[in-house]
Short mmCIF file of C-alpha atoms in Angstrom, two decimals:
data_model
loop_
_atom_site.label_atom_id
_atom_site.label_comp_id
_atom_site.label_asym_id
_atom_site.label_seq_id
_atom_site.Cartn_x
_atom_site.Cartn_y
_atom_site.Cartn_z
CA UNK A 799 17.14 6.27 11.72
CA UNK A 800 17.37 4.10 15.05
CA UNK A 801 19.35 0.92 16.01
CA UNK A 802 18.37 -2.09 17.35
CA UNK A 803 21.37 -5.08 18.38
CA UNK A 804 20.68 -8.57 17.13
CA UNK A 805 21.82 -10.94 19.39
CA UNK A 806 25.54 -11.31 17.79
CA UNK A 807 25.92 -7.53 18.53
CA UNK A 808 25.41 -6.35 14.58
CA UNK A 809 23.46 -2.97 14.78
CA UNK A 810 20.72 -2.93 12.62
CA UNK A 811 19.08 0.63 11.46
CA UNK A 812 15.73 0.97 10.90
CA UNK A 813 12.85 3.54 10.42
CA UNK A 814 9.40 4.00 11.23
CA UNK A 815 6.43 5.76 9.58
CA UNK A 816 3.00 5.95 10.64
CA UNK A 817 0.96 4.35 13.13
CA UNK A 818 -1.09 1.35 14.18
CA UNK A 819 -0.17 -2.55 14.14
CA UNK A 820 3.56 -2.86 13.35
CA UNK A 821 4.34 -4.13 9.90
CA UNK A 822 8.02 -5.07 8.88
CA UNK A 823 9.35 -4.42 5.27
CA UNK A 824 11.90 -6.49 4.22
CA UNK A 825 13.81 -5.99 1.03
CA UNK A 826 15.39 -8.32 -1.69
CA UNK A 827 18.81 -7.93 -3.76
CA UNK A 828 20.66 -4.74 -3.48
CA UNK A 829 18.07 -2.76 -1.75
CA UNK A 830 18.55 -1.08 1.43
CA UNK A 831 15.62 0.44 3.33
CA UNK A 832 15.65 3.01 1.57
CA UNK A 833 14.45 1.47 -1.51
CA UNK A 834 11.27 0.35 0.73
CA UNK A 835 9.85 3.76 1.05
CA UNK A 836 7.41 4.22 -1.22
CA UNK A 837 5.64 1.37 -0.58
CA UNK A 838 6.26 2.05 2.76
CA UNK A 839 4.69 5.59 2.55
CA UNK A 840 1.78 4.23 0.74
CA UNK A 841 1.14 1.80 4.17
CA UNK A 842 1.80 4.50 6.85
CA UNK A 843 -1.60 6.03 6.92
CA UNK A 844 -2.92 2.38 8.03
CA UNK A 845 -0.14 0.94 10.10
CA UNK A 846 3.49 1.09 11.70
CA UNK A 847 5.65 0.70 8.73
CA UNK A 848 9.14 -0.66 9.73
CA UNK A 849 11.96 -0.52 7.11
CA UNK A 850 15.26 -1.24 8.05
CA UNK A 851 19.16 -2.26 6.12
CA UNK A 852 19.61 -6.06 6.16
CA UNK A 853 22.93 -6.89 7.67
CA UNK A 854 25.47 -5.37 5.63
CA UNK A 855 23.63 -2.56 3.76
CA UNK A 856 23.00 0.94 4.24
CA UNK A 857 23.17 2.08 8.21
CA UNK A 858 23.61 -2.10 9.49
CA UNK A 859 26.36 -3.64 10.67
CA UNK A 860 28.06 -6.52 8.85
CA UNK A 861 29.46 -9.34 11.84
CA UNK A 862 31.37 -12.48 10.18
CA UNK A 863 30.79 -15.26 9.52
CA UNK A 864 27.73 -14.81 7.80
CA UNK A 865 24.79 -17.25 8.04
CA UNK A 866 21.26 -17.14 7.51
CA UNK A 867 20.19 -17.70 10.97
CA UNK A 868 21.96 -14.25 11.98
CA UNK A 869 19.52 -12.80 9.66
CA UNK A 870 16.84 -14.97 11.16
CA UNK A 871 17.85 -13.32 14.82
CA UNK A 872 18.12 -9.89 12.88
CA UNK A 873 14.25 -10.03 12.02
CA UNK A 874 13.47 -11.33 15.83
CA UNK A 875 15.58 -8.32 17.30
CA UNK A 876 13.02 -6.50 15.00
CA UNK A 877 10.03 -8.09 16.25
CA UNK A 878 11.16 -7.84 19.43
CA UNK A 879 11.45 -3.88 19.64
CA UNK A 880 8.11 -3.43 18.34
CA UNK A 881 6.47 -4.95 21.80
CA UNK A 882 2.99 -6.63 20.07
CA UNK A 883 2.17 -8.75 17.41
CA UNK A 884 3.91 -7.74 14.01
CA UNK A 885 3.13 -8.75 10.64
CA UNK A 886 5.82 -8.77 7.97
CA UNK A 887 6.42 -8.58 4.27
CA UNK A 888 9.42 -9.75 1.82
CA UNK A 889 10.26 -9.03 -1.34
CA UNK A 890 12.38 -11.65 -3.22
CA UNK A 891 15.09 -12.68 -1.25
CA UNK A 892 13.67 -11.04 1.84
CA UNK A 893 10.17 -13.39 1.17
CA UNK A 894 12.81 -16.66 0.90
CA UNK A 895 13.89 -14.89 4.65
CA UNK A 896 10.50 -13.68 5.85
CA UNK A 897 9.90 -17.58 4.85
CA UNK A 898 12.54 -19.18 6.66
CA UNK A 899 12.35 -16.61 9.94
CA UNK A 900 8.68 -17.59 10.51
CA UNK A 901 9.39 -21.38 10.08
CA UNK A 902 12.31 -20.61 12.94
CA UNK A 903 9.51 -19.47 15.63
CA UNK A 904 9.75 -15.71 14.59
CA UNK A 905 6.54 -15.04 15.88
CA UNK A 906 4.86 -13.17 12.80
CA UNK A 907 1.13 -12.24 13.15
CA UNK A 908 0.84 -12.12 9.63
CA UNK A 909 2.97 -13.06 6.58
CA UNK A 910 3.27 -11.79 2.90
CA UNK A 911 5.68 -12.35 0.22
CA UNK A 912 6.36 -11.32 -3.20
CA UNK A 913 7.71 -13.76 -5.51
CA UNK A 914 10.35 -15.66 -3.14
CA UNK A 915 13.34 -16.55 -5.89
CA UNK A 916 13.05 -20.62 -5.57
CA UNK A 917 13.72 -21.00 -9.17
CA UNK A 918 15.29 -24.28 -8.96
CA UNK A 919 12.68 -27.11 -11.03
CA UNK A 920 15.41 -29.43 -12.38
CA UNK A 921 19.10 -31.09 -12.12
CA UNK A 922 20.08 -28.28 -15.00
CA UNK A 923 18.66 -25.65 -12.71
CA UNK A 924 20.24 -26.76 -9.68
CA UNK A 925 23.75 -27.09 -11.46
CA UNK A 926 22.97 -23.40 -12.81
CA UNK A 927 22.53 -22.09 -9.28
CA UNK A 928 25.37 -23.93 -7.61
CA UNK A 929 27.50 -22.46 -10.54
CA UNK A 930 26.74 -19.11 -9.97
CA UNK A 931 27.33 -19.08 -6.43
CA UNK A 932 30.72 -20.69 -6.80
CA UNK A 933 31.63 -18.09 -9.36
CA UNK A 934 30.08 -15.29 -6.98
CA UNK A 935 32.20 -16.22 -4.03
CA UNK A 936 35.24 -16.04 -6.57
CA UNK A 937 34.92 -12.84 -7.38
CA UNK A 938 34.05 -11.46 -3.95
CA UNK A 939 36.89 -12.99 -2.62
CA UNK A 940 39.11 -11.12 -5.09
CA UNK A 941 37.45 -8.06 -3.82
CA UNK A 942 35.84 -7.34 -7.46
CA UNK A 943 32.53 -5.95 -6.42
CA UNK A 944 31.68 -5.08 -9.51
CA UNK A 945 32.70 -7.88 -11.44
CA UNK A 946 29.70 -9.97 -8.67
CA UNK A 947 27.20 -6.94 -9.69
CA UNK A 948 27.23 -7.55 -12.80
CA UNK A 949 27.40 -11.38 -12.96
CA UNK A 950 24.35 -11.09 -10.89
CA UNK A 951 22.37 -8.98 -13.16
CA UNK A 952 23.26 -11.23 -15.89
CA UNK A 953 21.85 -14.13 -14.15
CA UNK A 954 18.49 -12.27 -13.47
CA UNK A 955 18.20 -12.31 -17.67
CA UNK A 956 19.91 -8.33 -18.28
CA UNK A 957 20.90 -8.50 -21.45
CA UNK A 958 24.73 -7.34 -21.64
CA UNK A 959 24.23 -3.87 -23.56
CA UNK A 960 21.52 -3.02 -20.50
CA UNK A 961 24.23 -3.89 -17.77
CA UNK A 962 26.97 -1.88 -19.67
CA UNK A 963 24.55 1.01 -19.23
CA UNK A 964 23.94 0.46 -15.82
CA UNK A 965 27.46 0.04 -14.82
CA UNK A 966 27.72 3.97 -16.55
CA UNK A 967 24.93 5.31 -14.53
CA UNK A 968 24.72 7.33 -11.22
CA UNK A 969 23.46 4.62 -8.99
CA UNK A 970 26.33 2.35 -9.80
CA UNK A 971 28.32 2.52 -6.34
CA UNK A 972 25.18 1.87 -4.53
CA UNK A 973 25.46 -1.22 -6.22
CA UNK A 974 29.05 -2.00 -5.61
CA UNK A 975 28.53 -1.05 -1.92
CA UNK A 976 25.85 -3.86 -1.49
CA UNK A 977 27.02 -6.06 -3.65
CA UNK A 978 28.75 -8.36 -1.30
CA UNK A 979 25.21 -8.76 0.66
CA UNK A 980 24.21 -11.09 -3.05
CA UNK A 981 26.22 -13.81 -1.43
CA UNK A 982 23.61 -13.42 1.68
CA UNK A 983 20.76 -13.22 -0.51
CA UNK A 984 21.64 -16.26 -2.50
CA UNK A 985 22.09 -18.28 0.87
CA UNK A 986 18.87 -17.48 2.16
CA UNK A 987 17.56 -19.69 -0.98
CA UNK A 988 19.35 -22.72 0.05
CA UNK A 989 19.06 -25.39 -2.74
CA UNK A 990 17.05 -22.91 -4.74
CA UNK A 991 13.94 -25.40 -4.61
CA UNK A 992 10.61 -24.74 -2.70
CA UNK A 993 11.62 -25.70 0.69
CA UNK A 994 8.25 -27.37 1.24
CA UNK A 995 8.97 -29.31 4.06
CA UNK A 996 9.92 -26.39 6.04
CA UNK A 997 7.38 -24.17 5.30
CA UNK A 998 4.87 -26.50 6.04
CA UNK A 999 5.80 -25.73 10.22
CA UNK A 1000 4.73 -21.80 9.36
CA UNK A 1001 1.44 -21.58 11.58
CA UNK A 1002 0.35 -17.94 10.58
CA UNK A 1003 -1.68 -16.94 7.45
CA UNK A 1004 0.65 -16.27 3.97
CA UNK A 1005 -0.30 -14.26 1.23
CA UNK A 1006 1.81 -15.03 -1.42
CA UNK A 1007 1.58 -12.65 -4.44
CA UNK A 1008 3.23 -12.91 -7.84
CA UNK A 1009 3.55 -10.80 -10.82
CA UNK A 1010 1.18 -11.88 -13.90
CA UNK A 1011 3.86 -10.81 -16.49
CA UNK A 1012 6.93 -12.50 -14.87
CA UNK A 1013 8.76 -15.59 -15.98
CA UNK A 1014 6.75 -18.76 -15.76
CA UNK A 1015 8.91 -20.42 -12.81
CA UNK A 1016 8.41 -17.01 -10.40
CA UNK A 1017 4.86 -17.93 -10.71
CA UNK A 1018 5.33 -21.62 -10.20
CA UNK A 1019 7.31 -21.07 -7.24
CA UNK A 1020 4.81 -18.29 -5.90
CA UNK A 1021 1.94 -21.26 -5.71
CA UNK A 1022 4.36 -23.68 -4.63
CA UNK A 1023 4.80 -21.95 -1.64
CA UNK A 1024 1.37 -21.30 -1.15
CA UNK A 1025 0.82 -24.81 -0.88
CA UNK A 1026 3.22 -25.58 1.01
CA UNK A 1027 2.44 -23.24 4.13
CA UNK A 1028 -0.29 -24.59 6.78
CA UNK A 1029 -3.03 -21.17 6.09
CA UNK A 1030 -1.48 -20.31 2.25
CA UNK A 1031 -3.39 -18.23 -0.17
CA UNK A 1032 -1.82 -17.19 -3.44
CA UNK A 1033 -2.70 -14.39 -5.90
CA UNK A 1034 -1.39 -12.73 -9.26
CA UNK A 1035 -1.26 -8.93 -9.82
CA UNK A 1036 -2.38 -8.72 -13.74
CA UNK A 1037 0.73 -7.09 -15.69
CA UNK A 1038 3.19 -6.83 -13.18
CA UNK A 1039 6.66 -8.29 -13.52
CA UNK A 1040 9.36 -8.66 -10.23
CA UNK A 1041 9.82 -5.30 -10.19
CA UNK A 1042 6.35 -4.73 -8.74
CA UNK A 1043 4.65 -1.27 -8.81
CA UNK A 1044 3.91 -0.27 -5.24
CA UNK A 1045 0.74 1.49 -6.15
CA UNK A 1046 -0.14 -1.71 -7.30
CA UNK A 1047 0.80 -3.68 -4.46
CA UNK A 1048 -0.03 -1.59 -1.68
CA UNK A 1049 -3.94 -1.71 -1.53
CA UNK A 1050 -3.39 -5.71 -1.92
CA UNK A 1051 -1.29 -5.66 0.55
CA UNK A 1052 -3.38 -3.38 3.09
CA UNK A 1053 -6.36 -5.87 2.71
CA UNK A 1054 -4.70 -8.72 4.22
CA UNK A 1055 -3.05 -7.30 6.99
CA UNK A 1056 -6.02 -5.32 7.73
CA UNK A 1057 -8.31 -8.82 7.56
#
C-alpha cells in the first residue's frame, strides 16, 4: 500500500487497481480498505480504483482530536494525489462523508452513495441517536472496545444470540481494533437527519442507490438525499439489503461514472 499526508500530518494508506479515470472507494462502519476489494476488483478493468483506511483503521494514522473536517481534508489529500478529476463512492457512513466532503468544495467529478445512515425522522429518533452516542463515548472512554462493538451491532437491529456468535468468531479483533473509529462514523451523521440544506451546495451529479429489501427509513433517507442535491438521481437495487452484493452494485455503478 502507499501513503498520502492529510494536511494535519495523519498518514493515510491507500491502494490502487486498474486504470483509467480515478474513482475513490470509501467505506462505512468497521471496514477498512480492505473490505472494499471486491467491489473494487469488479471496477478495475474500467477505471482507477482507489481504496484506502479511513483515519484510524487498518494502515492510517489516527491524530486527536477527532473531527469530521479532518476526514473531509483526508478525502482532499486523496483527490489531490490523483492529479485529474476523480469521482467517488461511499458506503454508509462513508456516503454521509462522501456527502459532506463534496458540500466542503472537495472537488468530486462525480458522486455516488449507498444508503447514507440519516435515520433520524422524529423527536423519538433523535433522542435514540443522541443516546447511543452518549453511551458509545462511555464505553470507549473506559477503554471497553468491545463492550462499543457490540452496542453498535445492537443498534443496527442484531438480535443478541447473532452478536454472541459474532463476538466467538475469527473476525472478532478486527472488530475491536476499529471499533473506536464508530465514534467517527456516528459524527459524520451529525443530527442523524437529512442534512438538506447542505447538500443542496453539492454542484456535481449524485447517484444515490438504496437497497429494495432494507428498512423503510434507509430508503426514505436514500430519496431524501436525492432531492436534496442540485443534479440528484435516486435508484433501488431489487432485493438487496445494506449489506449490498457487489456483483450487484458494480455494473450500476460503472454506468454512471462511465456516463
Amino acid at each position: 500500500m502507499t501513503k498520502v499526508i492529510s494536511r494535519d500530518g495523519t498518514p493515510l494508506a491507500y491502494e490502487v487497481r486498474g486504470g483509467g479515470e480515478p474513482l475513490i472507494l470509501v467505506g462505512g462502519a468497521f471496514s477498512t480498505g480492505t473490505a472494499e476489494a471486491p467491489l473494487a476488483a469488479l471496477l478495475a478493468p474500467h477505471f482507477r480504483v482507489v481504496t484506502y483506511d479511513r483515519r484510524g483503521r487498518g494502515g492510517s494514522g489516527d491524530t486527536a482530536p477527532y473531527a469530521v473536517a479532518r476526514e473531509v481534508e483526508d478525502l482532499a489529500a486523496l483527490v489531490e494525489e490523483q492529479r485529474g478529476p476523480v469521482s467517488v463512492y461511499g458506503m454508509s457512513s462513508g456516503g454521509a462523508l462522501v456527502l459532506e466532503a463534496a458540500a466542503s468544495g472537495v472537488p468530486f467529478d462525480r458522486i455516488a452513495v449507498y444508503e447514507p445512515p440519516f435515520t433520524v425522522v422524529g423527536p423519538e429518533d433523535r433522542i435514540a441517536k443522541a443516546r447511543y452516542a452518549a453511551r458509545l463515548r462511555a464505553l470507549l472512554s473506559a477503554g471497553d472496545r468491545g463492550g462499543a462493538a457490540e452496542l453498535f451491532l445492537s443498534v443496527v437491529g442484531m438480535p443478541p444470540e447473532v452478536v454472541a456468535q459474532v463476538r466467538r468468531a475469527p473476525m472478532w479483533p478486527e472488530l475491536e481494533a476499529v471499533a473506536p473509529t464508530l465514534a467517527y462514523d456516528d459524527a459524520v451523521t451529525g443530527d442523524g437527519t437529512v442534512p438538506a440544506g447542505r447538500l443542496a451546495s453539492v454542484r456535481a451529479p449524485v447517484l444515490v442507490v438504496d437497497g429494495g429489501a432494507s428498512p423503510y427509513v434507509m430508503r426514505e433517507a436514500a430519496r431524501q438525499v436525492a432531492g436534496a442535491v442540485r443534479c440528484g438521481r435516486h435508484r433501488t437495487l431489487t432485493g438487496q439489503v445494506h449489506d449490498v452484493a457487489p456483483q450487484v452494485l458494480a455494473p450500476v455503478l460503472r454506468e454512471f461514472f462511465a456516463a
